[in-house]
Short mmCIF file of C-alpha atoms (C1' of nucleotides) and ligand atoms in Angstrom, two decimals:
data_model
loop_
_atom_site.label_atom_id
_atom_site.label_comp_id
_atom_site.label_asym_id
_atom_site.label_seq_id
_atom_site.Cartn_x
_atom_site.Cartn_y
_atom_site.Cartn_z
CA MET A 1 68.99 94.03 193.65
CA GLN A 2 71.06 91.02 194.55
CA PHE A 3 70.00 87.45 194.22
CA ARG A 4 71.24 84.31 195.79
CA ILE A 5 71.93 81.37 193.59
CA GLY A 6 68.57 79.67 194.08
CA GLU A 7 66.72 82.77 192.99
CA ALA A 8 69.05 83.27 190.03
CA ALA A 9 68.62 79.69 188.90
CA LYS A 10 64.86 79.90 189.18
CA ARG A 11 64.75 83.09 187.16
CA ALA A 12 66.87 81.60 184.41
CA GLY A 13 65.03 78.31 184.46
CA CYS A 14 67.89 76.06 185.39
CA LYS A 15 69.31 74.27 188.37
CA VAL A 16 71.53 75.72 191.02
CA GLU A 17 74.30 73.30 190.12
CA THR A 18 74.18 74.44 186.54
CA VAL A 19 74.82 78.04 187.55
CA ARG A 20 77.83 77.00 189.61
CA TYR A 21 78.98 74.88 186.71
CA TYR A 22 78.92 77.85 184.35
CA GLU A 23 80.96 79.85 186.81
CA GLN A 24 83.49 77.04 187.02
CA MET A 25 83.66 76.86 183.23
CA GLY A 26 84.36 80.59 183.05
CA LEU A 27 81.08 81.55 181.39
CA LEU A 28 79.78 83.50 184.33
CA PRO A 29 82.04 85.91 186.21
CA GLN A 30 82.46 85.22 189.87
CA PRO A 31 79.79 87.07 191.80
CA SER A 32 80.35 88.89 195.03
CA ARG A 33 79.76 87.03 198.24
CA SER A 34 77.65 87.67 201.27
CA GLU A 35 79.04 87.60 204.76
CA GLY A 36 78.12 83.95 205.02
CA ASN A 37 79.93 83.22 201.73
CA TYR A 38 76.78 82.98 199.63
CA ARG A 39 77.02 84.03 195.99
CA LEU A 40 75.25 87.31 195.30
CA TYR A 41 74.24 87.95 191.71
CA SER A 42 73.46 91.32 190.15
CA GLU A 43 70.99 91.99 187.35
CA GLU A 44 73.87 91.85 184.92
CA HIS A 45 74.91 88.45 186.07
CA LEU A 46 71.35 87.38 185.62
CA ALA A 47 71.22 88.77 182.10
CA GLN A 48 74.35 86.86 181.23
CA LEU A 49 72.96 83.68 182.70
CA ARG A 50 69.82 84.11 180.62
CA PHE A 51 71.97 84.70 177.56
CA ILE A 52 73.77 81.43 178.19
CA ARG A 53 70.58 79.52 178.79
CA HIS A 54 69.04 80.91 175.66
CA CYS A 55 72.02 79.86 173.58
CA ARG A 56 71.92 76.45 175.22
CA SER A 57 68.25 76.12 174.30
CA LEU A 58 69.51 76.48 170.73
CA ASP A 59 71.91 73.68 171.57
CA MET A 60 75.03 75.75 171.11
CA PRO A 61 78.08 74.22 172.75
CA LEU A 62 79.50 76.08 175.70
CA GLU A 63 82.60 76.95 173.74
CA ASP A 64 80.54 78.75 171.12
CA ILE A 65 78.75 80.60 173.86
CA ARG A 66 82.04 81.58 175.41
CA ASN A 67 83.09 82.98 172.04
CA LEU A 68 79.83 84.84 171.64
CA LEU A 69 80.27 86.41 175.05
CA THR A 70 83.74 87.55 174.10
CA LEU A 71 82.62 88.90 170.75
CA ARG A 72 79.81 90.78 172.40
CA GLU A 73 82.31 92.74 174.40
CA ARG A 74 83.94 94.19 171.30
CA PRO A 75 81.02 96.26 170.02
CA ARG A 76 82.99 98.12 167.34
CA GLU A 77 83.92 95.02 165.44
CA HIS A 78 81.98 93.71 162.52
CA CYS A 79 79.51 91.00 163.26
CA ALA A 80 80.83 88.64 160.61
CA GLU A 81 82.36 86.31 163.17
CA ILE A 82 79.08 86.07 164.97
CA ASN A 83 77.32 85.19 161.77
CA ALA A 84 79.96 82.59 160.97
CA LEU A 85 79.52 81.04 164.38
CA VAL A 86 75.77 80.81 163.97
CA ASP A 87 76.15 79.46 160.45
CA GLU A 88 78.45 76.72 161.59
CA HIS A 89 75.98 75.73 164.24
CA ILE A 90 73.19 75.63 161.68
CA ASP A 91 75.35 73.38 159.56
CA ARG A 92 75.87 71.06 162.48
CA VAL A 93 72.14 70.91 163.11
CA ASN A 94 71.50 70.24 159.44
CA SER A 95 73.87 67.34 159.28
CA GLN A 96 72.50 65.89 162.47
CA MET A 97 69.07 66.03 160.92
CA ALA A 98 70.25 64.31 157.77
CA LEU A 99 71.78 61.58 159.88
CA LEU A 100 68.64 61.14 161.92
CA GLU A 101 66.55 60.99 158.78
CA GLN A 102 68.65 58.13 157.46
CA LEU A 103 68.43 56.42 160.81
CA ARG A 104 64.69 56.73 160.79
CA GLU A 105 64.46 55.16 157.37
CA SER A 106 66.68 52.26 158.36
CA LEU A 107 64.74 51.68 161.53
CA LEU A 108 61.38 51.76 159.82
CA THR A 109 62.62 49.30 157.24
CA LEU A 110 63.94 47.06 159.94
CA ARG A 111 60.73 47.28 161.88
CA SER A 112 58.62 46.41 158.87
CA GLN A 113 60.48 43.12 158.48
CA CYS A 114 58.68 41.53 161.37
CA ALA A 115 55.79 39.58 159.94
CA GLY A 116 53.73 39.99 163.05
CA PRO A 117 53.34 37.82 166.13
CA GLY A 118 55.87 35.03 165.90
CA TYR A 119 58.78 33.48 167.65
CA THR A 120 62.06 35.16 168.18
CA ASP A 121 64.08 32.69 166.19
CA SER A 122 62.04 33.30 163.09
CA CYS A 123 61.71 37.05 163.52
CA GLU A 124 63.14 38.90 160.57
CA ILE A 125 64.25 41.75 162.77
CA VAL A 126 66.57 39.47 164.66
CA ARG A 127 67.67 37.86 161.46
CA GLU A 128 68.47 41.14 159.78
CA LEU A 129 70.39 42.39 162.76
CA SER A 130 72.28 39.12 163.02
CA THR A 131 73.23 38.74 159.39
CA CYS A 132 74.43 42.24 158.84
CA GLU A 133 76.73 42.50 155.89
CA CYS A 134 77.61 46.14 156.17
CA HIS A 135 79.78 45.42 159.18
CA ASP A 136 81.48 42.43 157.73
CA SER A 137 84.78 42.42 155.87
CA MET B 1 89.60 30.18 162.94
CA GLN B 2 90.67 32.43 165.75
CA PHE B 3 91.33 36.13 165.54
CA ARG B 4 93.26 38.45 167.70
CA ILE B 5 91.65 41.65 168.74
CA GLY B 6 93.15 43.77 166.00
CA GLU B 7 91.79 41.50 163.31
CA ALA B 8 88.39 41.31 165.00
CA ALA B 9 88.17 45.07 165.28
CA LYS B 10 89.14 45.54 161.65
CA ARG B 11 86.54 43.06 160.50
CA ALA B 12 83.81 44.74 162.47
CA GLY B 13 84.94 48.20 161.47
CA CYS B 14 85.75 49.55 164.89
CA LYS B 15 88.71 50.21 167.12
CA VAL B 16 90.48 47.73 169.30
CA GLU B 17 89.60 49.72 172.38
CA THR B 18 85.95 49.56 171.47
CA VAL B 19 86.03 45.77 171.42
CA ARG B 20 87.63 45.68 174.83
CA TYR B 21 85.06 48.19 176.01
CA TYR B 22 82.17 45.96 174.92
CA GLU B 23 83.71 43.08 176.77
CA GLN B 24 84.02 45.20 179.87
CA MET B 25 80.39 46.27 179.55
CA GLY B 26 79.29 42.67 179.31
CA LEU B 27 78.13 42.81 175.70
CA LEU B 28 80.78 40.45 174.43
CA PRO B 29 81.62 37.26 176.31
CA GLN B 30 85.18 36.90 177.42
CA PRO B 31 87.14 35.18 174.68
CA SER B 32 89.74 32.55 175.26
CA ARG B 33 93.33 33.62 175.60
CA SER B 34 96.51 32.65 173.88
CA GLU B 35 99.60 31.60 175.73
CA GLY B 36 100.81 35.16 175.73
CA ASN B 37 97.47 36.32 177.17
CA TYR B 38 96.11 37.68 173.90
CA ARG B 39 92.36 37.55 173.36
CA LEU B 40 91.34 34.95 170.77
CA TYR B 41 87.98 35.43 169.11
CA SER B 42 85.91 32.81 167.33
CA GLU B 43 83.57 33.36 164.41
CA GLU B 44 80.70 33.54 166.84
CA HIS B 45 82.34 36.25 168.83
CA LEU B 46 82.84 38.08 165.60
CA ALA B 47 79.21 37.69 164.61
CA GLN B 48 78.15 39.09 167.94
CA LEU B 49 80.52 42.01 167.58
CA ARG B 50 79.06 42.75 164.16
CA PHE B 51 75.58 42.54 165.64
CA ILE B 52 76.54 45.12 168.22
CA ARG B 53 78.15 47.40 165.68
CA HIS B 54 75.15 47.17 163.43
CA CYS B 55 72.80 48.10 166.24
CA ARG B 56 75.11 50.94 167.17
CA SER B 57 75.00 52.20 163.61
CA LEU B 58 71.26 52.49 164.23
CA ASP B 59 72.17 54.49 167.30
CA MET B 60 70.70 52.03 169.75
CA PRO B 61 71.99 52.49 173.28
CA LEU B 62 74.15 49.71 174.64
CA GLU B 63 71.50 48.76 177.13
CA ASP B 64 69.00 48.11 174.36
CA ILE B 65 71.59 46.02 172.59
CA ARG B 66 72.23 44.08 175.74
CA ASN B 67 68.51 43.38 175.94
CA LEU B 68 68.36 42.34 172.32
CA LEU B 69 71.19 39.92 172.86
CA THR B 70 69.38 38.41 175.78
CA LEU B 71 66.09 38.16 173.92
CA ARG B 72 67.83 36.53 171.00
CA GLU B 73 68.85 33.69 173.24
CA ARG B 74 65.28 32.76 174.00
CA PRO B 75 64.17 31.67 170.53
CA ARG B 76 60.85 30.19 171.61
CA GLU B 77 59.51 33.40 172.99
CA HIS B 78 57.34 35.75 171.02
CA CYS B 79 59.10 38.63 169.37
CA ALA B 80 56.79 41.24 170.82
CA GLU B 81 59.45 42.53 173.19
CA ILE B 82 61.87 42.95 170.35
CA ASN B 83 59.32 44.92 168.43
CA ALA B 84 58.60 47.06 171.45
CA LEU B 85 62.27 47.77 171.87
CA VAL B 86 62.65 48.83 168.27
CA ASP B 87 59.49 50.90 168.45
CA GLU B 88 60.72 52.77 171.47
CA HIS B 89 63.92 53.54 169.71
CA ILE B 90 62.04 54.79 166.68
CA ASP B 91 60.05 57.03 169.00
CA ARG B 92 63.23 58.43 170.45
CA VAL B 93 64.58 59.14 167.00
CA ASN B 94 61.33 60.78 166.01
CA SER B 95 61.29 63.11 168.98
CA GLN B 96 64.92 63.98 168.44
CA MET B 97 64.06 64.90 164.91
CA ALA B 98 61.16 67.06 165.98
CA LEU B 99 63.43 68.84 168.42
CA LEU B 100 66.08 69.40 165.81
CA GLU B 101 63.51 70.71 163.38
CA GLN B 102 62.38 73.31 165.90
CA LEU B 103 65.97 74.17 166.59
CA ARG B 104 66.64 74.66 162.93
CA GLU B 105 63.70 77.01 162.61
CA SER B 106 64.79 79.07 165.56
CA LEU B 107 68.34 79.26 164.32
CA LEU B 108 67.32 80.29 160.83
CA THR B 109 65.08 82.97 162.24
CA LEU B 110 67.85 84.19 164.46
CA ARG B 111 70.31 84.19 161.60
CA SER B 112 68.00 86.16 159.36
CA GLN B 113 67.88 88.99 161.90
CA CYS B 114 71.34 90.21 161.01
CA ALA B 115 70.87 93.01 158.49
CA GLY B 116 74.20 92.31 156.88
CA PRO B 117 77.66 93.73 157.46
CA GLY B 118 77.48 95.89 160.55
CA TYR B 119 78.92 96.37 163.98
CA THR B 120 78.49 93.95 166.78
CA ASP B 121 76.65 96.34 169.04
CA SER B 122 73.93 96.91 166.49
CA CYS B 123 73.68 93.33 165.32
CA GLU B 124 70.21 91.96 165.81
CA ILE B 125 71.56 88.52 166.48
CA VAL B 126 73.37 89.74 169.53
CA ARG B 127 70.39 91.80 170.53
CA GLU B 128 67.98 88.91 170.24
CA LEU B 129 70.23 86.62 172.22
CA SER B 130 70.76 89.26 174.87
CA THR B 131 67.14 90.28 175.36
CA CYS B 132 65.70 86.82 175.55
CA GLU B 133 62.37 86.76 177.28
CA CYS B 134 61.76 83.07 177.23
CA HIS B 135 64.38 82.56 179.92
CA ASP B 136 63.21 85.38 182.10
CA SER B 137 60.82 85.11 185.01
"C1'" DA C 1 119.85 40.46 168.38
"C1'" DC C 2 116.90 44.01 167.52
"C1'" DA C 3 113.10 46.85 165.74
"C1'" DA C 4 108.47 47.20 164.53
"C1'" DT C 5 104.15 45.96 165.52
"C1'" DC C 6 100.98 43.99 168.11
"C1'" DC C 7 98.81 43.29 172.59
"C1'" DC C 8 98.07 43.72 177.81
"C1'" DT C 9 96.03 46.51 182.08
"C1'" DC C 10 94.84 50.67 184.20
"C1'" DT C 11 93.65 55.32 184.26
"C1'" DA C 12 91.92 59.60 182.68
"C1'" DG C 13 89.62 62.50 179.36
"C1'" DT C 14 85.44 63.94 176.45
"C1'" DA C 15 80.21 67.36 177.02
"C1'" DA C 16 77.21 69.34 179.92
"C1'" DC C 17 75.51 68.68 183.35
"C1'" DT C 18 73.44 65.90 187.72
"C1'" DA C 19 73.74 63.96 192.16
"C1'" DT C 20 75.44 62.95 196.03
"C1'" DA C 21 78.15 63.80 200.96
"C1'" DG C 22 79.25 66.46 204.69
"C1'" DA C 23 79.29 70.85 206.41
"C1'" DG C 24 77.98 75.83 207.25
"C1'" DT C 25 74.26 79.89 207.24
"C1'" DC C 26 70.05 82.00 208.24
"C1'" DA C 27 65.15 83.05 209.43
"C1'" DA C 28 61.11 81.64 211.96
"C1'" DG C 29 58.63 79.18 215.64
"C1'" DG C 30 58.21 77.27 220.36
"C1'" DC D 1 67.68 80.15 223.57
"C1'" DC D 2 67.17 76.32 220.83
"C1'" DT D 3 65.79 73.84 217.17
"C1'" DT D 4 63.98 72.92 212.70
"C1'" DG D 5 63.95 73.61 207.93
"C1'" DA D 6 65.36 75.65 203.83
"C1'" DC D 7 69.07 77.30 201.73
"C1'" DT D 8 73.97 77.40 200.56
"C1'" DC D 9 78.97 75.97 200.47
"C1'" DT D 10 82.95 72.79 198.57
"C1'" DA D 11 84.55 68.69 196.66
"C1'" DT D 12 83.85 64.47 194.34
"C1'" DA D 13 81.76 60.98 191.45
"C1'" DG D 14 78.40 59.51 188.05
"C1'" DT D 15 76.17 59.75 183.34
"C1'" DT D 16 77.21 57.73 177.61
"C1'" DA D 17 80.08 55.43 174.48
"C1'" DC D 18 83.85 55.54 173.64
"C1'" DT D 19 89.06 57.49 172.93
"C1'" DA D 20 93.82 58.30 174.25
"C1'" DG D 21 97.66 57.54 176.85
"C1'" DA D 22 101.26 55.40 180.04
"C1'" DG D 23 104.10 51.69 180.92
"C1'" DG D 24 104.84 47.33 180.08
"C1'" DG D 25 104.97 42.33 177.69
"C1'" DA D 26 104.51 39.26 173.24
"C1'" DT D 27 105.27 38.24 168.44
"C1'" DT D 28 107.16 38.72 164.04
"C1'" DG D 29 110.47 39.66 160.56
"C1'" DT D 30 115.40 40.52 159.19
ZN1 ZN E 1 59.08 39.40 164.69
ZN1 ZN E 2 75.77 46.04 159.61
ZN1 ZN E 3 74.89 91.35 162.36
ZN1 ZN E 4 65.47 82.76 175.97
#
DNA sequence: ACAATCCCTCTAGTAACTATAGAGTCAAGG
DNA sequence: CCTTGACTCTATAGTTACTAGAGGGATTGT
């Protein structure tokens, strides 16, 4: 079975442009072409596209995915590199979460400053933002 | 007191290019210029730059900051819009956190699949990524 | 006088797409 | 046979908030 790009995109749950983008970025091998120059994807292409989309749904950067694809093609090597790659990504996600948590705290504190319906010039939110000391020195 | 851009940037804890960028984006009014065409910032410029940097440290998008700056200049209006703006941002942060939490779960599950030192072609991480069903249909 | 350091404008690069523009391909209906 | 519509092609620019560089001018210190 061969699929044109629209079908491939639909099956992988992404847009046509995204599929072309992956090809351009070297994540998807160039497919064969029809007589009218349409891309024709095989089942294997499709599997690879799904692989990419699944990794992306885990928010892995394209470069990591590129590395995973390469590693996958050396089946007799130990999977330590793969684990390391996943671990690093988990670390990234963890530190993003820590950052967001701090952000949330700061924002909630800021928000709680407003004493309720009042005028802008006496709003503590505005005041706190305007008299920041952390960005002064 | 007047400051040149390097001094202003240092005081606000950002790079020179960032200050110029804010000016270009209309977040900072154009400062006066010296004879040699150097930007000369006043204390007020500096305060506004700090305001922007502080909002940015809360990860507010520049457009929100632009709105805040506008709202701040209408001191006799009610601060409801300001509150709404902050609330929306808090919502964004909350949903980002929820997303990241899910991501973290998925990644930890994925990571735990690997049975330890083994070969790539029998690694469950690779298998799980390759046989994704969520991106198939 | 000269070097180091600052500053200027303009342009391009980052990540991962998304969205056009302008053209070609293909199947079905009248 | 012709046309309409859906699909595809390439190439280019836009998104966000900066960052980095080229190629030049200004200022400062010795
Ligand atoms: Zn208020
Ligand atoms: Zn601050
Ligand atoms: Zn393994
Ligand atoms: Zn999947």
